[in-house]
Coordinates of N, CA and C in Angstrom, one line a residue:
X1 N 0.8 -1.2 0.0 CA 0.0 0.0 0.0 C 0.9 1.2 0.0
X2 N 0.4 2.0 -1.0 CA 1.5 3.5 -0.6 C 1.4 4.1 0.2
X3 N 2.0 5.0 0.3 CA 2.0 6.3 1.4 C 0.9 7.0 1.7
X4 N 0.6 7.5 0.8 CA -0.7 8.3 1.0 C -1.8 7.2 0.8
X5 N -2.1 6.7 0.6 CA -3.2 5.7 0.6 C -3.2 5.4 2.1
X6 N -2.2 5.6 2.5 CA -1.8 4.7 4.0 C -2.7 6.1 4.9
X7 N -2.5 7.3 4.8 CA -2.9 8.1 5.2 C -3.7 8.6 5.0
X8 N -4.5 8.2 4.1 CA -6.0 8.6 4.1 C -6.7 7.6 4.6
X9 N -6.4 6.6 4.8 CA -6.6 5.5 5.4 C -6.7 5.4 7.2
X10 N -5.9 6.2 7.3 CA -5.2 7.0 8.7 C -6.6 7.7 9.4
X11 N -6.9 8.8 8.6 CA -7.5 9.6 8.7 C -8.9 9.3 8.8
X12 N -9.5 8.2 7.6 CA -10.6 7.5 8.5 C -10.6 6.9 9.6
X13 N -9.5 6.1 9.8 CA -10.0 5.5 11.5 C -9.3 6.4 12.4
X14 N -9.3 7.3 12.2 CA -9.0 8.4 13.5 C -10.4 8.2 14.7
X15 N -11.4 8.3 13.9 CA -12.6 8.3 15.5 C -12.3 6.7 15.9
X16 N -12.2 5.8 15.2 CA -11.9 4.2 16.0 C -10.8 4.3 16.9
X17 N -9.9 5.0 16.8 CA -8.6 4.9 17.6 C -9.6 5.8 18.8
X18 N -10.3 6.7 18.9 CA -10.3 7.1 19.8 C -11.7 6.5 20.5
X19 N -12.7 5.8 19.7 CA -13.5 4.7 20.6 C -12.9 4.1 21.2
X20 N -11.8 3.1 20.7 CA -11.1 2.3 21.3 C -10.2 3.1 22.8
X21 N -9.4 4.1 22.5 CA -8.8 4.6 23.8 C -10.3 4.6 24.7
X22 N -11.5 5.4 24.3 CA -12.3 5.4 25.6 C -12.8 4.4 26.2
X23 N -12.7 3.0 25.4 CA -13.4 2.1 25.3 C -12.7 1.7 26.7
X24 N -11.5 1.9 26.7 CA -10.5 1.0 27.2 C -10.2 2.4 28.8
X25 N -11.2 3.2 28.7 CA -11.1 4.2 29.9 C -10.0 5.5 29.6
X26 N -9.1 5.1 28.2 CA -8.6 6.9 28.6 C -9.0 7.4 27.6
X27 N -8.9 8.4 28.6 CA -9.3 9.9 28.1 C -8.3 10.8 27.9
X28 N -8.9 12.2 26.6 CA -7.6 13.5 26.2 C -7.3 13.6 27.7
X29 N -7.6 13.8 28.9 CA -6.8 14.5 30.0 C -6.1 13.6 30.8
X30 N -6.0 12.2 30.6 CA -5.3 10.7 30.6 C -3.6 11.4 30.7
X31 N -3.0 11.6 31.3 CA -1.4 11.7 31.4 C -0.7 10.9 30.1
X32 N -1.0 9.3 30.0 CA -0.8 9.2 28.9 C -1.2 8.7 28.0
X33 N -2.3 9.5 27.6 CA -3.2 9.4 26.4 C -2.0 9.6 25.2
X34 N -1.0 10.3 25.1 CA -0.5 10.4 23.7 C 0.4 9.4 23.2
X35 N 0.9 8.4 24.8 CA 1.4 7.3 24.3 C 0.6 6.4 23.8
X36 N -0.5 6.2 24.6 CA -1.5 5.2 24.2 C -1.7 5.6 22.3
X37 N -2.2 6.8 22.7 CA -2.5 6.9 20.7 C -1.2 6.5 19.9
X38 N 0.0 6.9 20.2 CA 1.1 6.2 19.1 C 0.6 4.7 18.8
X39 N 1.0 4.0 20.6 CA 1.0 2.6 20.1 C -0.4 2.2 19.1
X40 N -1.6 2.5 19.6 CA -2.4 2.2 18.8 C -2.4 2.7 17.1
X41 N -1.6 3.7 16.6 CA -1.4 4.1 15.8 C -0.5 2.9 15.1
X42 N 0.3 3.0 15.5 CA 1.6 2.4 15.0 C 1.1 0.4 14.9
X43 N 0.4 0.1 15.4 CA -0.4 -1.2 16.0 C -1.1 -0.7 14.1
X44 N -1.9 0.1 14.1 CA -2.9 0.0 12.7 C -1.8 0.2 11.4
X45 N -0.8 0.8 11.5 CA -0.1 1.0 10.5 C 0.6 0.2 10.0
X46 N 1.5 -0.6 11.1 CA 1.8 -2.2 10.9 C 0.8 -3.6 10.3
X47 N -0.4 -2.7 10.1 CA -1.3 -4.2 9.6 C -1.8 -3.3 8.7
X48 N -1.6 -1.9 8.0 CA -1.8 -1.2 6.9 C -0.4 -1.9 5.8
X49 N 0.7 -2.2 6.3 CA 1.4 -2.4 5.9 C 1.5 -3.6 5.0
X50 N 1.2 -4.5 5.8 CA 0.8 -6.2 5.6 C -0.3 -6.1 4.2
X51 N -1.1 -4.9 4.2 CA -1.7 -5.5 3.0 C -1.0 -4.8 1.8
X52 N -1.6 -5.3 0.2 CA -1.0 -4.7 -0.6 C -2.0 -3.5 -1.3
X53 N -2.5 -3.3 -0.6 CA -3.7 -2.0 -1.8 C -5.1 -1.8 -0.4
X54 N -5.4 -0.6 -1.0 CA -6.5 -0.1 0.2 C -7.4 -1.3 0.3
X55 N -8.2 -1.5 -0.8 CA -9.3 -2.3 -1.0 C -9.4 -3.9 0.1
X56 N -7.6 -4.4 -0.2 CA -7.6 -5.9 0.5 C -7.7 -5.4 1.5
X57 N -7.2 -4.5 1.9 CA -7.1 -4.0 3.9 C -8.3 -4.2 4.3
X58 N -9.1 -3.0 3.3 CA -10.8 -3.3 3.9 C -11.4 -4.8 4.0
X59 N -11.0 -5.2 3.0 CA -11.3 -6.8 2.7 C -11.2 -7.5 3.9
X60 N -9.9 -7.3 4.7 CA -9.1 -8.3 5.5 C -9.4 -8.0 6.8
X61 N -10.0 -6.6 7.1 CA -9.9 -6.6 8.3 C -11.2 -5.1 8.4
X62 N -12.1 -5.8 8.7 CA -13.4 -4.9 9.3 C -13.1 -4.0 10.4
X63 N -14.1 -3.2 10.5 CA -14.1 -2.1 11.3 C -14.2 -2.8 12.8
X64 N -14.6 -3.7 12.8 CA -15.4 -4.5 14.2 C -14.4 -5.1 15.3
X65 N -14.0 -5.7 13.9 CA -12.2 -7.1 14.1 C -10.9 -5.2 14.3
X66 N -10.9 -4.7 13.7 CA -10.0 -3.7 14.4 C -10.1 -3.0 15.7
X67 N -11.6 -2.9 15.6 CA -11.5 -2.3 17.3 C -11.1 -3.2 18.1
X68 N -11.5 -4.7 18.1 CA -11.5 -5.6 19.3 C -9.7 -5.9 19.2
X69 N -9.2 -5.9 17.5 CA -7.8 -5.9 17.8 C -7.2 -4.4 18.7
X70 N -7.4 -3.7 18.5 CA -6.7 -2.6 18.3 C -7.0 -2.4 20.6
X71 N -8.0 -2.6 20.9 CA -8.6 -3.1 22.2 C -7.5 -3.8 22.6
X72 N -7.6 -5.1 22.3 CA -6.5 -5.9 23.1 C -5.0 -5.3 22.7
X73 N -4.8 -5.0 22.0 CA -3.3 -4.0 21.6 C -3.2 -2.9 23.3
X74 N -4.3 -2.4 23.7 CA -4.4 -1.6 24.1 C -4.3 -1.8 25.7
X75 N -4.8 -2.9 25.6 CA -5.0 -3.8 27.3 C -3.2 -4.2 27.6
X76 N -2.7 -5.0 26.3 CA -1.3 -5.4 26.2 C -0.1 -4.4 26.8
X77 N -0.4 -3.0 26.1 CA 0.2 -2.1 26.4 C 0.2 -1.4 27.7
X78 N -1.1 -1.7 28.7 CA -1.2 -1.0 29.8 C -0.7 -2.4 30.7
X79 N -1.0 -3.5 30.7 CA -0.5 -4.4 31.2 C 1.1 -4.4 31.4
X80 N 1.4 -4.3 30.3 CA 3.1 -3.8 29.7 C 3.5 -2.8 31.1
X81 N 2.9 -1.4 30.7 CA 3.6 -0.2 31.6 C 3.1 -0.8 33.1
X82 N 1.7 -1.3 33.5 CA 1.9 -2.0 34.9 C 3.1 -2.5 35.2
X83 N 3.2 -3.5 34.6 CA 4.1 -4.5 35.1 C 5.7 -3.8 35.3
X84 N 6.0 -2.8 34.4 CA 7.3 -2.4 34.0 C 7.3 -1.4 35.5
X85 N 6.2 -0.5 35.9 CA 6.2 0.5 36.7 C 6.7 -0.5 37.7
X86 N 5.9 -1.2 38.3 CA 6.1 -2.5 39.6 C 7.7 -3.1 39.8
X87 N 8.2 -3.5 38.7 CA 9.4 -3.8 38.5 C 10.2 -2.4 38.9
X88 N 9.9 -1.7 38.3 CA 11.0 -0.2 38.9 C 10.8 0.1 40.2
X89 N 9.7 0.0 40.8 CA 9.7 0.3 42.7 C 10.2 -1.2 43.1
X90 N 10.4 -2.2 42.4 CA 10.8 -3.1 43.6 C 12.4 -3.2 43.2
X91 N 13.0 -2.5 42.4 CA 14.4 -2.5 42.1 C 14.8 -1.3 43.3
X92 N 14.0 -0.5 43.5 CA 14.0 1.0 44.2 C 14.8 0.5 45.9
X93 N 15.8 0.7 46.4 CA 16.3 0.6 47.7 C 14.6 0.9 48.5
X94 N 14.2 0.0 49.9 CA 13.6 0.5 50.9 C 14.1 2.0 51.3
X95 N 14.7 1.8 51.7 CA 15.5 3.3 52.3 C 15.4 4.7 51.4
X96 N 15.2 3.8 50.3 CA 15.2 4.9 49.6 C 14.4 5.5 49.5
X97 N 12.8 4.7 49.2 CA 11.7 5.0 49.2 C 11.0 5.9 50.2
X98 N 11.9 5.5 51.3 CA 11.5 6.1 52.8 C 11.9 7.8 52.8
X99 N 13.1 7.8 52.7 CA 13.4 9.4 52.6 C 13.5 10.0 51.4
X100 N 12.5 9.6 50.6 CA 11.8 10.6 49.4 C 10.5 10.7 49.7
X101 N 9.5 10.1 50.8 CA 8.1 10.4 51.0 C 7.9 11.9 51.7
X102 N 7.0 12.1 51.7 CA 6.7 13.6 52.1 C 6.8 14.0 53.8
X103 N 6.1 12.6 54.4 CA 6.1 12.1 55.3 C 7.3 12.7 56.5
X104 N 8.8 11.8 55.5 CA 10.2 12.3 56.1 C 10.3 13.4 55.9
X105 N 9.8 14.1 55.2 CA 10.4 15.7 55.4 C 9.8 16.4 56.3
X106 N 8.3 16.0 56.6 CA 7.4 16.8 57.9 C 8.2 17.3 59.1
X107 N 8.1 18.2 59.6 CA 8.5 18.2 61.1 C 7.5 17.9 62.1
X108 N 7.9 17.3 63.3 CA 7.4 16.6 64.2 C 5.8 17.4 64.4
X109 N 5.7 18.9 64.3 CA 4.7 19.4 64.7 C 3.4 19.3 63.6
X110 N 4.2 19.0 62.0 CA 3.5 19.4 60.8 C 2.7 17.6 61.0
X111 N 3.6 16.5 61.2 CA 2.9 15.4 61.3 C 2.1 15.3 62.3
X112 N 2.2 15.2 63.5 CA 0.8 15.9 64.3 C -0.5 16.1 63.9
X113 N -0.1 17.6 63.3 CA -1.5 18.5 62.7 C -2.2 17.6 61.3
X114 N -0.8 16.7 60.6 CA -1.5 15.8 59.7 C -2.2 14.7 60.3
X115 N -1.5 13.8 61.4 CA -2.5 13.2 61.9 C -3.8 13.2 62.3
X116 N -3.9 14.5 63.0 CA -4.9 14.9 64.1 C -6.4 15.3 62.8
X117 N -5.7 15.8 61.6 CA -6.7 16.2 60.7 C -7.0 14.8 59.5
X118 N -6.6 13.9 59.9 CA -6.6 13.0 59.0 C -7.5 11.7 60.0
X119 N -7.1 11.9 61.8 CA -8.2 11.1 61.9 C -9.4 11.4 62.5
X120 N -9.1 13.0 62.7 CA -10.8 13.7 62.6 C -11.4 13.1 61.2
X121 N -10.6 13.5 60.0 CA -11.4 12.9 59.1 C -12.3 11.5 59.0
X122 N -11.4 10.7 59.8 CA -11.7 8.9 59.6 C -12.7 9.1 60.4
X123 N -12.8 10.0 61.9 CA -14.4 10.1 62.8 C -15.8 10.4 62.3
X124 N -15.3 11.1 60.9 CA -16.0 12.0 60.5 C -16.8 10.9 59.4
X125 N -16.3 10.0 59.4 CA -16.9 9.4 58.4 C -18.0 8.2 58.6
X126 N -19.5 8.0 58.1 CA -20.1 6.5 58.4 C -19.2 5.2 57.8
X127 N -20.0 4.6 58.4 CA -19.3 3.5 58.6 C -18.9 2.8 57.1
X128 N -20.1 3.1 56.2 CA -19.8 2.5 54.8 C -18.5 3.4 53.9
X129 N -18.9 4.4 54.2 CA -17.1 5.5 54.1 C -16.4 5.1 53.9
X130 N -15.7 4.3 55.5 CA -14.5 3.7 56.0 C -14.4 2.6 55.0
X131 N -15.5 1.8 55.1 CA -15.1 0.7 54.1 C -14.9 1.1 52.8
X132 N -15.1 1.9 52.1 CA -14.8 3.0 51.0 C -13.4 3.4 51.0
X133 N -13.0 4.0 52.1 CA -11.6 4.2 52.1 C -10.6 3.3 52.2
X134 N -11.3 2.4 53.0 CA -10.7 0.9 53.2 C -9.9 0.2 51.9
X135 N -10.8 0.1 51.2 CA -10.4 -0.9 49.6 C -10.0 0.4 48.9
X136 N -9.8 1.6 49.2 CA -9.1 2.4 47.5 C -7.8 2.0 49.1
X137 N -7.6 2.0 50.2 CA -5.8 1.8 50.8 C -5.6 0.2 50.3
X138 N -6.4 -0.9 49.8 CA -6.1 -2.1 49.7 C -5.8 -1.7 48.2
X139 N -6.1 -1.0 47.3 CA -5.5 -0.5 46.3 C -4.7 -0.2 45.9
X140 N -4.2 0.4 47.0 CA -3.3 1.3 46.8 C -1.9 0.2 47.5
X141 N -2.0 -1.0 47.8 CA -1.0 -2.3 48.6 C -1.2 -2.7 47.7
X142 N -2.1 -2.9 46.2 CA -1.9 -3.9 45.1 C -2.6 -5.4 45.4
X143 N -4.0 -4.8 46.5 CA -4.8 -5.8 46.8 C -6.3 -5.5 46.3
X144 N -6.2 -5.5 45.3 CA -7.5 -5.4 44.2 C -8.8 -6.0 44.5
X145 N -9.4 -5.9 45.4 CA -10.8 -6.4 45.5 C -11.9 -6.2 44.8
X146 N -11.9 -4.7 44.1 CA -13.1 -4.0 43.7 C -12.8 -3.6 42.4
X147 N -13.8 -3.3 41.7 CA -13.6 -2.7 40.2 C -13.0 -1.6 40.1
X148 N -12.1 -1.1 39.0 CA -11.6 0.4 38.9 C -12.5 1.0 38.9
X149 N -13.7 0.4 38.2 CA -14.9 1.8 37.9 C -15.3 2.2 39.2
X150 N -15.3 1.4 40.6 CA -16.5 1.5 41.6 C -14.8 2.6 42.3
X151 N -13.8 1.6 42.2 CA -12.9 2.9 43.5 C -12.3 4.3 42.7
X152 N -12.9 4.2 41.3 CA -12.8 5.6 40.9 C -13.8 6.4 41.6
X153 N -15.3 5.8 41.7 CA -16.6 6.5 42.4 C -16.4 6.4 43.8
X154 N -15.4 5.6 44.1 CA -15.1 5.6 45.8 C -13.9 7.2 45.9
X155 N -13.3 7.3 45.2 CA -12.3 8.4 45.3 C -13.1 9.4 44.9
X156 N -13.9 9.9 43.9 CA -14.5 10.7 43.6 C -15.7 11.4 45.1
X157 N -16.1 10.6 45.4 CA -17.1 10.8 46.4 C -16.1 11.2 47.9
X158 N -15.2 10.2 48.2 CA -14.5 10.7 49.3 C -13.7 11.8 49.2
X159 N -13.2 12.1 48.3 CA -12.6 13.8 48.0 C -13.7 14.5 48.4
X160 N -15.0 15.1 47.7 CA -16.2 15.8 47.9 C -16.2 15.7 49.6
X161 N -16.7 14.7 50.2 CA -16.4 14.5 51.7 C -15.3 15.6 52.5
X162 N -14.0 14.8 51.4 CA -12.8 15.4 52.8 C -12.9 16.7 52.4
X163 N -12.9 17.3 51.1 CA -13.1 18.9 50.8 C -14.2 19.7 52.0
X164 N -14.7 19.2 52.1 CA -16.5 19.8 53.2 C -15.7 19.6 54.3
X165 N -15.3 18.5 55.0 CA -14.2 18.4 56.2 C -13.3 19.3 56.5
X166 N -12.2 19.7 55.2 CA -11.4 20.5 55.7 C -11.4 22.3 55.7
X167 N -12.9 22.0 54.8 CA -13.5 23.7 55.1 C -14.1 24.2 56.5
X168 N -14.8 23.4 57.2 CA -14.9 23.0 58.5 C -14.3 23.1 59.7
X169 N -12.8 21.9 59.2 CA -12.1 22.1 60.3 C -11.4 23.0 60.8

């Protein structure tokens, strides 16, 4: 297929590439949405390549079979940067991790006033809350209980909360 064939080609599945990113949960304000679009780009252009003329492409590979490809391209790729991120914190020294938290830098009086406002907060909460905050901290240990979608709406809602809390306090 030539060049420009290749890119007009491009330019129709531009909205597919971006069902598929939403499909798959990111979004333009995603940090990295522009990586995600290369690979997926680069993913369609590599099988633009494979054929020899516009027509077989269309032939060979529907709109339907590309999303669900171009989908699992997309799952591969985040699975990919999971795994790669995990691997760089556990290469990371303990010690190390320790005196780059925010934590070590507090002074004795500033951690205090963090505690003291953080478990007013946890008082401040019913009881289904807690379990709310509970599983996005088992989350955040890489103990997955719950759907992304539900501790996205768990994070969403308990911000709103702590924001009213610390207007308050």
């Amino acid at each position: 297929m030539k060049n420009d064939e290749m890119e007009e080609l491009f330019k129709e599945y531009h909205e597919l590439l971006y069902r598929v990113l939403r499909r798959g949960g990111i979004f333009p304000t995603h940090s990295y949405f522009e990586d995600y679009w290369q690979e997926l780009s680069l993913a369609l252009f590599q099988l633009m390549k494979k054929a020899p003329d516009r027509i077989s492409f269309l032939a060979d590979y529907n709109e339907s079979w590309l999303f669900s490809h171009l989908l699992w391209r997309l799952a591969d790729v985040r699975r990919y940067q999971k795994r790669h991120v995990k691997e760089e914190l556990l290469d990371v020294p303990v010690e190390e991790l320790l005196q780059t938290t925010p934590v070590a830098k507090l002074g004795a009086a500033e951690a205090l006033e963090r505690d003291a406002l953080l478990l007013g907060f946890w008082d401040s909460l019913k009881p289904k809350q807690q379990r709310q905050l509970e599983a996005l901290w088992q989350e955040k240990c890489q103990k997955q209980s719950v759907s992304p979608a539900l501790l996205s709406y768990y994070r969403i809602r308990l911000r709103q909360i702590f924001k009213k809390f610390c207007e308050n306090f």
